[in-house]
mmCIF file of C-alpha atoms in Angstrom:
data_model
loop_
_atom_site.group_PDB
_atom_site.id
_atom_site.type_symbol
_atom_site.label_atom_id
_atom_site.label_comp_id
_atom_site.label_asym_id
_atom_site.label_seq_id
_atom_site.Cartn_x
_atom_site.Cartn_y
_atom_site.Cartn_z
ATOM 1 C CA MET K 1 27.998 70.114 58.049
ATOM 2 C CA ASP K 2 27.404 72.951 60.502
ATOM 3 C CA ARG K 3 25.959 76.320 59.567
ATOM 4 C CA ASN K 4 29.265 78.215 59.669
ATOM 5 C CA ALA K 5 30.995 75.686 57.444
ATOM 6 C CA ARG K 6 28.132 75.895 54.953
ATOM 7 C CA LYS K 7 28.342 79.688 54.908
ATOM 8 C CA ARG K 8 32.090 79.533 54.286
ATOM 9 C CA ILE K 9 31.590 77.170 51.359
ATOM 10 C CA ILE K 10 28.987 79.476 49.823
ATOM 11 C CA GLU K 11 31.108 82.577 50.433
ATOM 12 C CA ASP K 12 34.145 80.917 48.845
ATOM 13 C CA GLY K 13 32.011 79.845 45.881
ATOM 14 C CA LEU K 14 30.715 83.376 45.379
ATOM 15 C CA ALA K 15 34.171 84.889 45.744
ATOM 16 C CA ALA K 16 35.498 82.471 43.096
ATOM 17 C CA ARG K 17 32.316 82.834 41.020
ATOM 18 C CA ASP K 18 32.118 79.044 41.081
ATOM 19 C CA PHE K 19 28.369 78.620 40.671
ATOM 20 C CA GLY K 20 28.742 75.058 39.456
ATOM 21 C CA GLY K 21 30.557 74.222 42.663
ATOM 22 C CA LEU K 22 27.770 75.701 44.739
ATOM 23 C CA LEU K 23 25.214 73.616 42.893
ATOM 24 C CA SER K 24 27.298 70.470 43.304
ATOM 25 C CA GLU K 25 27.432 70.772 47.104
ATOM 26 C CA GLY K 26 24.135 68.902 47.314
ATOM 27 C CA LEU K 27 22.350 71.378 49.560
ATOM 28 C CA PRO K 28 18.549 71.223 49.389
ATOM 29 C CA SER K 29 17.358 73.932 47.014
ATOM 30 C CA GLY K 30 15.392 75.817 49.651
ATOM 31 C CA ARG K 31 18.351 75.960 52.020
ATOM 32 C CA LEU K 32 20.757 77.094 49.295
ATOM 33 C CA LEU K 33 18.372 79.834 48.184
ATOM 34 C CA ARG K 34 17.916 81.052 51.770
ATOM 35 C CA GLN K 35 21.671 81.146 52.281
ATOM 36 C CA LEU K 36 22.165 83.152 49.089
ATOM 37 C CA VAL K 37 19.465 85.622 50.117
ATOM 38 C CA GLN K 38 21.376 86.223 53.352
ATOM 39 C CA PHE K 39 24.407 87.253 51.312
ATOM 40 C CA LEU K 40 22.339 90.072 49.787
ATOM 41 C CA GLN K 41 22.758 91.842 53.130
ATOM 42 C CA ARG K 42 26.558 91.627 53.257
ATOM 43 C CA PRO K 43 28.577 94.885 53.309
ATOM 44 C CA ASP K 44 30.740 93.782 50.354
ATOM 45 C CA ALA K 45 29.032 95.079 47.182
ATOM 46 C CA LEU K 46 30.724 92.537 44.910
ATOM 47 C CA LEU K 47 29.666 89.661 47.143
ATOM 48 C CA ARG K 48 26.086 90.928 47.084
ATOM 49 C CA TRP K 49 26.092 91.064 43.296
ATOM 50 C CA ARG K 50 27.592 87.585 43.053
ATOM 51 C CA ALA K 51 24.744 86.368 45.294
ATOM 52 C CA VAL K 52 22.263 87.977 42.898
ATOM 53 C CA GLU K 53 23.919 86.195 39.984
ATOM 54 C CA ALA K 54 23.995 82.908 41.884
ATOM 55 C CA LEU K 55 20.277 83.130 42.628
ATOM 56 C CA GLY K 56 19.653 83.329 38.894
ATOM 57 C CA ARG K 57 21.927 80.373 38.207
ATOM 58 C CA VAL K 58 20.166 78.247 40.823
ATOM 59 C CA ALA K 59 16.753 79.329 39.547
ATOM 60 C CA ALA K 60 17.668 78.256 36.023
ATOM 61 C CA VAL K 61 18.252 74.624 37.010
ATOM 62 C CA LEU K 62 15.401 74.051 39.453
ATOM 63 C CA PRO K 63 12.434 72.099 38.066
ATOM 64 C CA PRO K 64 9.084 73.895 37.782
ATOM 65 C CA SER K 65 7.680 71.543 40.403
ATOM 66 C CA ASP K 66 10.129 72.824 43.064
ATOM 67 C CA PRO K 67 8.181 75.224 45.330
ATOM 68 C CA SER K 68 11.275 76.778 46.943
ATOM 69 C CA LEU K 69 11.774 79.338 44.176
ATOM 70 C CA ALA K 70 8.291 80.847 44.500
ATOM 71 C CA GLU K 71 8.756 80.860 48.271
ATOM 72 C CA THR K 72 12.039 82.728 47.838
ATOM 73 C CA LEU K 73 10.422 85.318 45.594
ATOM 74 C CA ARG K 74 7.613 85.865 48.087
ATOM 75 C CA GLY K 75 10.211 86.230 50.832
ATOM 76 C CA LEU K 76 12.150 88.815 48.812
ATOM 77 C CA PHE K 77 9.016 90.870 48.250
ATOM 78 C CA TRP K 78 8.283 90.625 51.972
ATOM 79 C CA MET K 79 11.795 91.995 52.645
ATOM 80 C CA MET K 80 10.763 95.099 50.686
ATOM 81 C CA ASN K 81 7.993 95.743 53.190
ATOM 82 C CA ASP K 82 8.502 97.927 56.266
ATOM 83 C CA GLU K 83 6.587 95.396 58.328
ATOM 84 C CA SER K 84 9.238 92.752 57.672
ATOM 85 C CA GLY K 85 11.690 94.461 60.030
ATOM 86 C CA ASN K 86 14.493 93.244 57.750
ATOM 87 C CA LEU K 87 14.587 95.427 54.650
ATOM 88 C CA CYS K 88 16.840 94.078 51.914
ATOM 89 C CA ARG K 89 18.017 96.813 49.554
ATOM 90 C CA MET K 90 19.037 94.350 46.853
ATOM 91 C CA ALA K 91 15.820 92.342 46.898
ATOM 92 C CA PRO K 92 14.635 93.888 43.583
ATOM 93 C CA GLU K 93 17.864 92.965 41.796
ATOM 94 C CA ALA K 94 17.579 89.401 43.103
ATOM 95 C CA ILE K 95 13.956 89.203 41.970
ATOM 96 C CA GLY K 96 14.869 90.518 38.523
ATOM 97 C CA GLU K 97 17.690 88.008 38.127
ATOM 98 C CA ILE K 98 15.546 85.072 39.216
ATOM 99 C CA LEU K 99 12.703 86.057 36.891
ATOM 100 C CA SER K 100 15.119 86.592 34.003
ATOM 101 C CA ALA K 101 16.115 82.936 34.417
ATOM 102 C CA ARG K 102 12.556 81.702 34.914
ATOM 103 C CA PRO K 103 10.057 83.180 32.441
ATOM 104 C CA ASP K 104 7.399 80.794 33.762
ATOM 105 C CA LEU K 105 7.306 82.752 37.034
ATOM 106 C CA ARG K 106 7.090 86.210 35.475
ATOM 107 C CA PRO K 107 3.291 86.389 35.119
ATOM 108 C CA ALA K 108 2.858 85.895 38.872
ATOM 109 C CA PHE K 109 5.674 88.122 40.124
ATOM 110 C CA SER K 110 6.896 90.714 37.598
ATOM 111 C CA PRO K 111 3.691 92.839 37.818
ATOM 112 C CA LEU K 112 4.528 93.442 41.494
ATOM 113 C CA LEU K 113 7.814 95.242 40.760
ATOM 114 C CA PRO K 114 6.633 98.620 39.394
ATOM 115 C CA GLN K 115 4.831 99.504 42.626
ATOM 116 C CA PHE K 116 8.239 99.846 44.295
ATOM 117 C CA LEU K 117 9.459 102.491 41.832
ATOM 118 C CA HIS K 118 8.375 105.124 44.375
ATOM 119 C CA GLU K 119 9.417 103.232 47.511
ATOM 120 C CA GLU K 120 12.755 104.132 49.118
ATOM 121 C CA PRO K 121 15.312 102.584 48.920
ATOM 122 C CA PHE K 122 14.153 100.280 46.128
ATOM 123 C CA GLU K 123 13.728 102.600 43.141
ATOM 124 C CA PRO K 124 17.122 101.970 41.494
ATOM 125 C CA GLY K 125 16.931 98.231 42.125
ATOM 126 C CA CYS K 126 13.457 98.022 40.602
ATOM 127 C CA LEU K 127 14.631 99.900 37.512
ATOM 128 C CA TRP K 128 17.565 97.489 37.242
ATOM 129 C CA ALA K 129 15.220 94.507 37.598
ATOM 130 C CA LEU K 130 12.828 95.806 34.934
ATOM 131 C CA CYS K 131 15.732 96.398 32.539
ATOM 132 C CA ARG K 132 17.039 92.912 33.300
ATOM 133 C CA LEU K 133 13.688 91.360 32.417
ATOM 134 C CA ILE K 134 13.614 93.193 29.096
ATOM 135 C CA SER K 135 17.219 92.294 28.257
ATOM 136 C CA SER K 136 16.446 88.611 28.855
ATOM 137 C CA GLY K 137 13.674 88.644 26.269
ATOM 138 C CA GLY K 138 10.714 89.725 28.370
ATOM 139 C CA ALA K 139 7.989 92.080 27.260
ATOM 140 C CA GLU K 140 7.927 95.664 28.453
ATOM 141 C CA PRO K 141 6.580 95.573 32.012
ATOM 142 C CA GLU K 142 3.118 96.942 32.625
ATOM 143 C CA GLY K 143 2.290 99.360 35.396
ATOM 144 C CA VAL K 144 5.279 101.709 35.170
ATOM 145 C CA ASP K 145 3.888 105.102 36.198
ATOM 146 C CA PRO K 146 5.196 107.910 33.927
ATOM 147 C CA GLU K 147 5.390 110.188 36.968
ATOM 148 C CA ASP K 148 7.630 107.711 38.814
ATOM 149 C CA LEU K 149 9.816 107.451 35.729
ATOM 150 C CA ALA K 150 10.015 111.244 35.402
ATOM 151 C CA LEU K 151 11.130 111.524 39.033
ATOM 152 C CA SER K 152 13.846 108.939 38.443
ATOM 153 C CA LEU K 153 15.050 110.669 35.270
ATOM 154 C CA SER K 154 15.667 113.877 37.207
ATOM 155 C CA HIS K 155 16.856 112.335 40.473
ATOM 156 C CA GLU K 156 20.164 113.379 42.045
ATOM 157 C CA ASP K 157 21.266 109.744 42.470
ATOM 158 C CA PRO K 158 23.263 108.912 39.321
ATOM 159 C CA ARG K 159 22.439 105.191 39.471
ATOM 160 C CA ARG K 160 18.727 105.828 39.629
ATOM 161 C CA ARG K 161 18.956 108.444 36.886
ATOM 162 C CA GLY K 162 21.119 106.255 34.669
ATOM 163 C CA LEU K 163 18.910 103.193 35.048
ATOM 164 C CA ALA K 164 15.846 105.290 34.252
ATOM 165 C CA ARG K 165 17.530 106.418 31.043
ATOM 166 C CA ARG K 166 18.426 102.795 30.260
ATOM 167 C CA PHE K 167 14.800 101.772 30.788
ATOM 168 C CA CYS K 168 13.613 104.533 28.445
ATOM 169 C CA ARG K 169 16.153 103.503 25.805
ATOM 170 C CA MET K 170 15.140 99.847 26.035
ATOM 171 C CA THR K 171 11.423 100.578 25.900
ATOM 172 C CA ARG K 172 11.747 103.415 23.339
ATOM 173 C CA ARG K 173 10.163 105.876 25.729
ATOM 174 C CA PRO K 174 11.050 109.557 25.391
ATOM 175 C CA ALA K 175 13.548 110.981 27.858
ATOM 176 C CA PRO K 176 14.476 114.644 28.245
ATOM 177 C CA PRO K 177 17.867 115.696 26.836
ATOM 178 C CA ALA K 178 20.539 115.391 29.504
ATOM 179 C CA PRO K 179 24.282 114.826 29.829
ATOM 180 C CA PRO K 180 25.456 111.204 29.903
ATOM 181 C CA VAL K 181 25.195 109.538 33.303
ATOM 182 C CA VAL K 182 28.076 107.558 34.803
ATOM 183 C CA PHE K 183 27.240 105.140 37.610
ATOM 184 C CA GLU K 184 28.344 101.884 39.215
ATOM 185 C CA ASP K 185 26.778 98.682 37.860
ATOM 186 C CA TYR K 186 27.486 94.960 37.770
ATOM 187 C CA ASP K 187 28.969 93.529 34.603
ATOM 188 C CA PRO K 188 27.745 89.896 34.371
ATOM 189 C CA GLU K 189 30.329 89.023 31.719
ATOM 190 C CA ALA K 190 33.285 90.145 33.823
ATOM 191 C CA GLY K 191 31.646 89.356 37.156
ATOM 192 C CA GLU K 192 32.752 92.723 38.504
ATOM 193 C CA VAL K 193 31.238 96.018 39.599
ATOM 194 C CA ILE K 194 32.262 98.568 36.996
ATOM 195 C CA SER K 195 31.681 102.186 36.101
ATOM 196 C CA THR K 196 29.171 102.319 33.242
ATOM 197 C CA ARG K 197 27.747 105.129 31.123
ATOM 198 C CA GLU K 198 24.200 105.690 29.928
ATOM 199 C CA GLU K 199 23.487 108.311 27.287
#
């Protein structure tokens, strides 16, 4: 199968939200993960979110002995570095989804997320990833700087502000009184990008 045909199969699987079909294609795990990471750069927001979800689904079924998942996580962190020359805005969301599916990898990788809470353009994605880890049964992440959180709570970007309020609610941290925040987020039950509200 050539590269273009493989990409079409993956794109069709994401569009149909057919994660089982993607897994049944028989692609080597490393190649499938790399292909999904490439979809994080697509202009279609829904396709990007489906790629995030697919990365979590693939991560959940890979055996602990498979090194491709740790390699993918290292690559995603590298894509959050200016030196990479290929910044990926949705790298934090992908990292959060993978780690939510693989608690065994959290000790090595989740402590690296909070440092990006003050790094443009990754602040909202890091907040989303931290909330995702908590919602999947993880402990409150260490290393979240209260000053970074305060900046996010007062930021003009509604997604960043709303996710900061969500993080405070989930971790029982105090947040200043403010009107409810409405922002766009991915609903994993519906598989759609929806307008959501955070008090």
